[in-house]
C-alpha positions as a printed NumPy array, in Angstrom:
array([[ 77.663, 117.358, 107.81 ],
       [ 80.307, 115.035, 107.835],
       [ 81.098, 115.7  , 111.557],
       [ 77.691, 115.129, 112.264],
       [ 77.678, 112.388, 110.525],
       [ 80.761, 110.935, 112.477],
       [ 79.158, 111.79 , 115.936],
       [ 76.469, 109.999, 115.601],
       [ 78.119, 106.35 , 113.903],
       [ 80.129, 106.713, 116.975],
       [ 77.925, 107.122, 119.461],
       [ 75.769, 104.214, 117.976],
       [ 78.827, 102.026, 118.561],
       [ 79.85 , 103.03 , 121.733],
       [ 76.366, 102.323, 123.023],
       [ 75.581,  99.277, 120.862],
       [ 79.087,  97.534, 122.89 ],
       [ 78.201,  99.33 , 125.735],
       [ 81.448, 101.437, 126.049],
       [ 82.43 , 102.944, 129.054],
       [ 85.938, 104.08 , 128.531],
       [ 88.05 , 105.083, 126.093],
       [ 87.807, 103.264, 121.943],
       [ 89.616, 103.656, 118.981],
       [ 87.683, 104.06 , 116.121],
       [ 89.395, 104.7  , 112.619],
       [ 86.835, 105.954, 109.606],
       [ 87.326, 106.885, 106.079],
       [ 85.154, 109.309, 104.746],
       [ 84.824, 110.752, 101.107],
       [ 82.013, 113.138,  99.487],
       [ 80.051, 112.744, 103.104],
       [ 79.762, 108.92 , 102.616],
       [ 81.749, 106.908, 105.885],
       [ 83.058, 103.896, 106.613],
       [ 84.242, 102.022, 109.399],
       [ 87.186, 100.755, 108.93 ],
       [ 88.194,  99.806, 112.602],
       [ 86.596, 100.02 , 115.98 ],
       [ 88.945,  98.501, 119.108],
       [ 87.605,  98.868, 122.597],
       [ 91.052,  99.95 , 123.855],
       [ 93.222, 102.907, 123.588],
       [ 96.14 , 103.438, 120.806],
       [ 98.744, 105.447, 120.367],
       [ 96.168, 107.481, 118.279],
       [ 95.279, 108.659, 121.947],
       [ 97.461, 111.102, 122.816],
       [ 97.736, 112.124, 119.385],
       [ 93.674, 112.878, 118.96 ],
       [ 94.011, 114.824, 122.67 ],
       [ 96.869, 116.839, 121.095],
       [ 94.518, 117.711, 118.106],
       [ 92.02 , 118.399, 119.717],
       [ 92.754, 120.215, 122.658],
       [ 91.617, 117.758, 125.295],
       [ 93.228, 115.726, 127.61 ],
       [ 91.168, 112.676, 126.713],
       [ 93.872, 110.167, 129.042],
       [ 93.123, 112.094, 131.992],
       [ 88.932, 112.286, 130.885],
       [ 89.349, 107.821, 130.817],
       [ 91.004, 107.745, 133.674],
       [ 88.051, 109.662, 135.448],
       [ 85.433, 107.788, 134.278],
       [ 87.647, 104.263, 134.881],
       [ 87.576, 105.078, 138.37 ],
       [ 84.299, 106.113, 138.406],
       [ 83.928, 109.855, 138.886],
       [ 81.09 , 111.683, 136.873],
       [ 82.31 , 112.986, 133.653],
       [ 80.594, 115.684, 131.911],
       [ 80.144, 115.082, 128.18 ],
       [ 82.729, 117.23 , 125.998],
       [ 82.004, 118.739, 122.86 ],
       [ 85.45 , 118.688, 120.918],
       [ 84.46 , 117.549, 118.024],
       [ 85.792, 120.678, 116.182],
       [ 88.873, 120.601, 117.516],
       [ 90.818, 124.111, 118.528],
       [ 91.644, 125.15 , 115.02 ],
       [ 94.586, 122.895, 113.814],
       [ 94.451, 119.658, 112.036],
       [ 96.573, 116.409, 112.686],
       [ 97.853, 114.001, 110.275],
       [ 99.581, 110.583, 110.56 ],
       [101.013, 109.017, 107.342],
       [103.108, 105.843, 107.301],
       [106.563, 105.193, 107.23 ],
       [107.944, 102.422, 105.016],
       [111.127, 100.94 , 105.38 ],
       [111.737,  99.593, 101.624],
       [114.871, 101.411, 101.04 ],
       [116.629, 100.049, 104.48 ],
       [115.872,  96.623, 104.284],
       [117.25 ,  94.59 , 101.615],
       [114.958,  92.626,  99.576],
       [111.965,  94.066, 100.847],
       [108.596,  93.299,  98.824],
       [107.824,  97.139,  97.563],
       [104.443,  96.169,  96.566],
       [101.977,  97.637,  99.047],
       [ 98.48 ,  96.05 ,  99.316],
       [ 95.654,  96.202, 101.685],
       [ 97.865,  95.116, 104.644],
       [ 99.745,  97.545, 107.247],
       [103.24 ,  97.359, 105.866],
       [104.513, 100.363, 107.539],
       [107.313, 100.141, 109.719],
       [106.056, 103.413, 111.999],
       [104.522, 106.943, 111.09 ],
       [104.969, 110.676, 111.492],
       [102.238, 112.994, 112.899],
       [102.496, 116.431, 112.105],
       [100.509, 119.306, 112.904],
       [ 98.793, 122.562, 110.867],
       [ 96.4  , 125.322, 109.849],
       [ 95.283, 123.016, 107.604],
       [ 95.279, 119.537, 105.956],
       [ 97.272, 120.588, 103.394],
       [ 99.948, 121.816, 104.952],
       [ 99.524, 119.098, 108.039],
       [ 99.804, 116.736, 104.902],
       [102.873, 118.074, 103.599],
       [104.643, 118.605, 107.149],
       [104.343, 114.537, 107.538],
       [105.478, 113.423, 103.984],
       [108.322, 115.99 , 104.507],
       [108.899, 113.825, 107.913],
       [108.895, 110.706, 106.449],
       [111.859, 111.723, 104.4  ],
       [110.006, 112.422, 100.862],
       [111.996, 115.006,  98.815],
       [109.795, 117.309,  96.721],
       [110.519, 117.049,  93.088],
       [112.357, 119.84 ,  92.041],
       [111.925, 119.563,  87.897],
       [110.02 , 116.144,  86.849],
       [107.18 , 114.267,  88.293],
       [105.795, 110.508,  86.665],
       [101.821, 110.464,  86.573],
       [100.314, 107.237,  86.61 ],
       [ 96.076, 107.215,  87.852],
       [ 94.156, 104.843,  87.421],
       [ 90.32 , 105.426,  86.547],
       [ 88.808, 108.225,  84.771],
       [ 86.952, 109.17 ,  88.37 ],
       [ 90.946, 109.73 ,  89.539],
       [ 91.875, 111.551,  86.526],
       [ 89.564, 113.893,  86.544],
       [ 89.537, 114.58 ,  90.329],
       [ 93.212, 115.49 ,  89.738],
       [ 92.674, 117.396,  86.906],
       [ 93.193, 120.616,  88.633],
       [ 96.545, 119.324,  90.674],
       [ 98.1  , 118.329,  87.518],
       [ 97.248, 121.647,  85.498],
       [ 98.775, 123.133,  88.717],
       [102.301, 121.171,  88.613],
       [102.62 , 122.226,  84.511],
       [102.06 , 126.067,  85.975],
       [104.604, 125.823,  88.324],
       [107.237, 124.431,  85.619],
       [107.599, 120.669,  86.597],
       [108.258, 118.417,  83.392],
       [105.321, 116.018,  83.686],
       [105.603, 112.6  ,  82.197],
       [103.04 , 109.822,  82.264],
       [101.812, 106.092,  81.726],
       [100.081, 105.919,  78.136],
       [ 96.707, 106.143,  79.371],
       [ 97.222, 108.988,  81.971],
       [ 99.525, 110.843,  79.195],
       [ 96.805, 110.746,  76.634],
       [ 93.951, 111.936,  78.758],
       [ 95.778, 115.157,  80.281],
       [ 96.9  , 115.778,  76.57 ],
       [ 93.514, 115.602,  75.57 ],
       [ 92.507, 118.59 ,  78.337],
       [ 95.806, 120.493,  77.517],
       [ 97.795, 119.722,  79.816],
       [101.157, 118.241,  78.451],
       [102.256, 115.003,  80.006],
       [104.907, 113.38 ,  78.11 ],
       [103.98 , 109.208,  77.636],
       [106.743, 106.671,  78.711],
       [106.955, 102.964,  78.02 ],
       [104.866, 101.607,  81.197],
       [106.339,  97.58 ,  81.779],
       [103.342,  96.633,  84.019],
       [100.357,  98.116,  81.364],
       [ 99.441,  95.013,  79.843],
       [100.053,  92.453,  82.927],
       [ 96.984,  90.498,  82.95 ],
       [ 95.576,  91.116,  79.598]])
């Protein structure tokens, strides 16, 4: 549904700015609801990345219709059975003095794409890439609304299984205690910023 979904926001778009080469369109999606979070009427290097994923030379498909040839419409919407993901690449720990604070803003310096059987392991192939070390005995919990919490629910109950000592920000502590799951509460300097 999703996919469906995404096929035809995109094809509104493309015809609504009369497209007739290659865009780069990035959307978030969640629980089959989509957003548009960027549309560019140029190519990225998401390009060769998204023909990698899915299976298509889409530079040499542009390049076609640029020059005018007749292109027959492609359905690769569902890819050839692996999944591609980018995640960012931040630079805190190499430059000195560097605001660790991420907001809304890019502040990436680059990213690693990674492929697999599946997002999951795609997922972990890239944050692997980027240089993140798995924890190997403790992991701090802090998640924000009870929405988050409980959507993680399962991941956390999952970490105490496989033996990691799981500590937490007051609020997160007490609300996996409270499903029994132990999460051990630490003093949390930032909780009461603002009140």
């Amino acid at each position: 549904e999703t996919l469906s979904k995404i096929r035809q926001i995109t094809s509104a778009i493309a015809k609504a700015l009369i497209v007739s080469g290659p865009m780069n369109m990035q959307l978030i999606a969640k629980d089959n609801e989509l957003k548009v979070i960027e549309c560019n009427l140029r190519v990225s290097r998401s390009f060769p990345f998204v023909s990698k994923t899915l299976g298509h030379d889409f530079i040499a498909t542009a390049t076609q219709i640029i020059v005018g040839q007749k292109v027959e419409p492609i359905n690769v919407i569902f890819g050839d059975g692996k999944v591609g993901v980018k995640v960012p690449v931040f630079s805190f720990s190499r430059l000195a003095g560097a605001d660790i604070q991420l907001g809304v803003e890019m502040s990436s310096t680059g990213e690693v794409a990674c492929f697999g059987e599946n997002r999951h392991e795609a997922y972990l192939k890239a944050m692997i890439a980027t240089g993140f070390k798995i924890p190997k005995n403790n992991i701090l919990l802090s998640v924000g609304s009870y929405k988050h919490k409980m959507e993680m629910i399962g991941s956390v109950r999952q970490l105490h299984q496989l033996g990691y000592k799981l500590y937490g920000s007051s609020g997160t502590s007490d609300f996996y205690q409270e499903h029994g799951i132990p999460v051990e509460p630490v003093d949390w300097v930032f909780e009461t910023i603002g009140e």
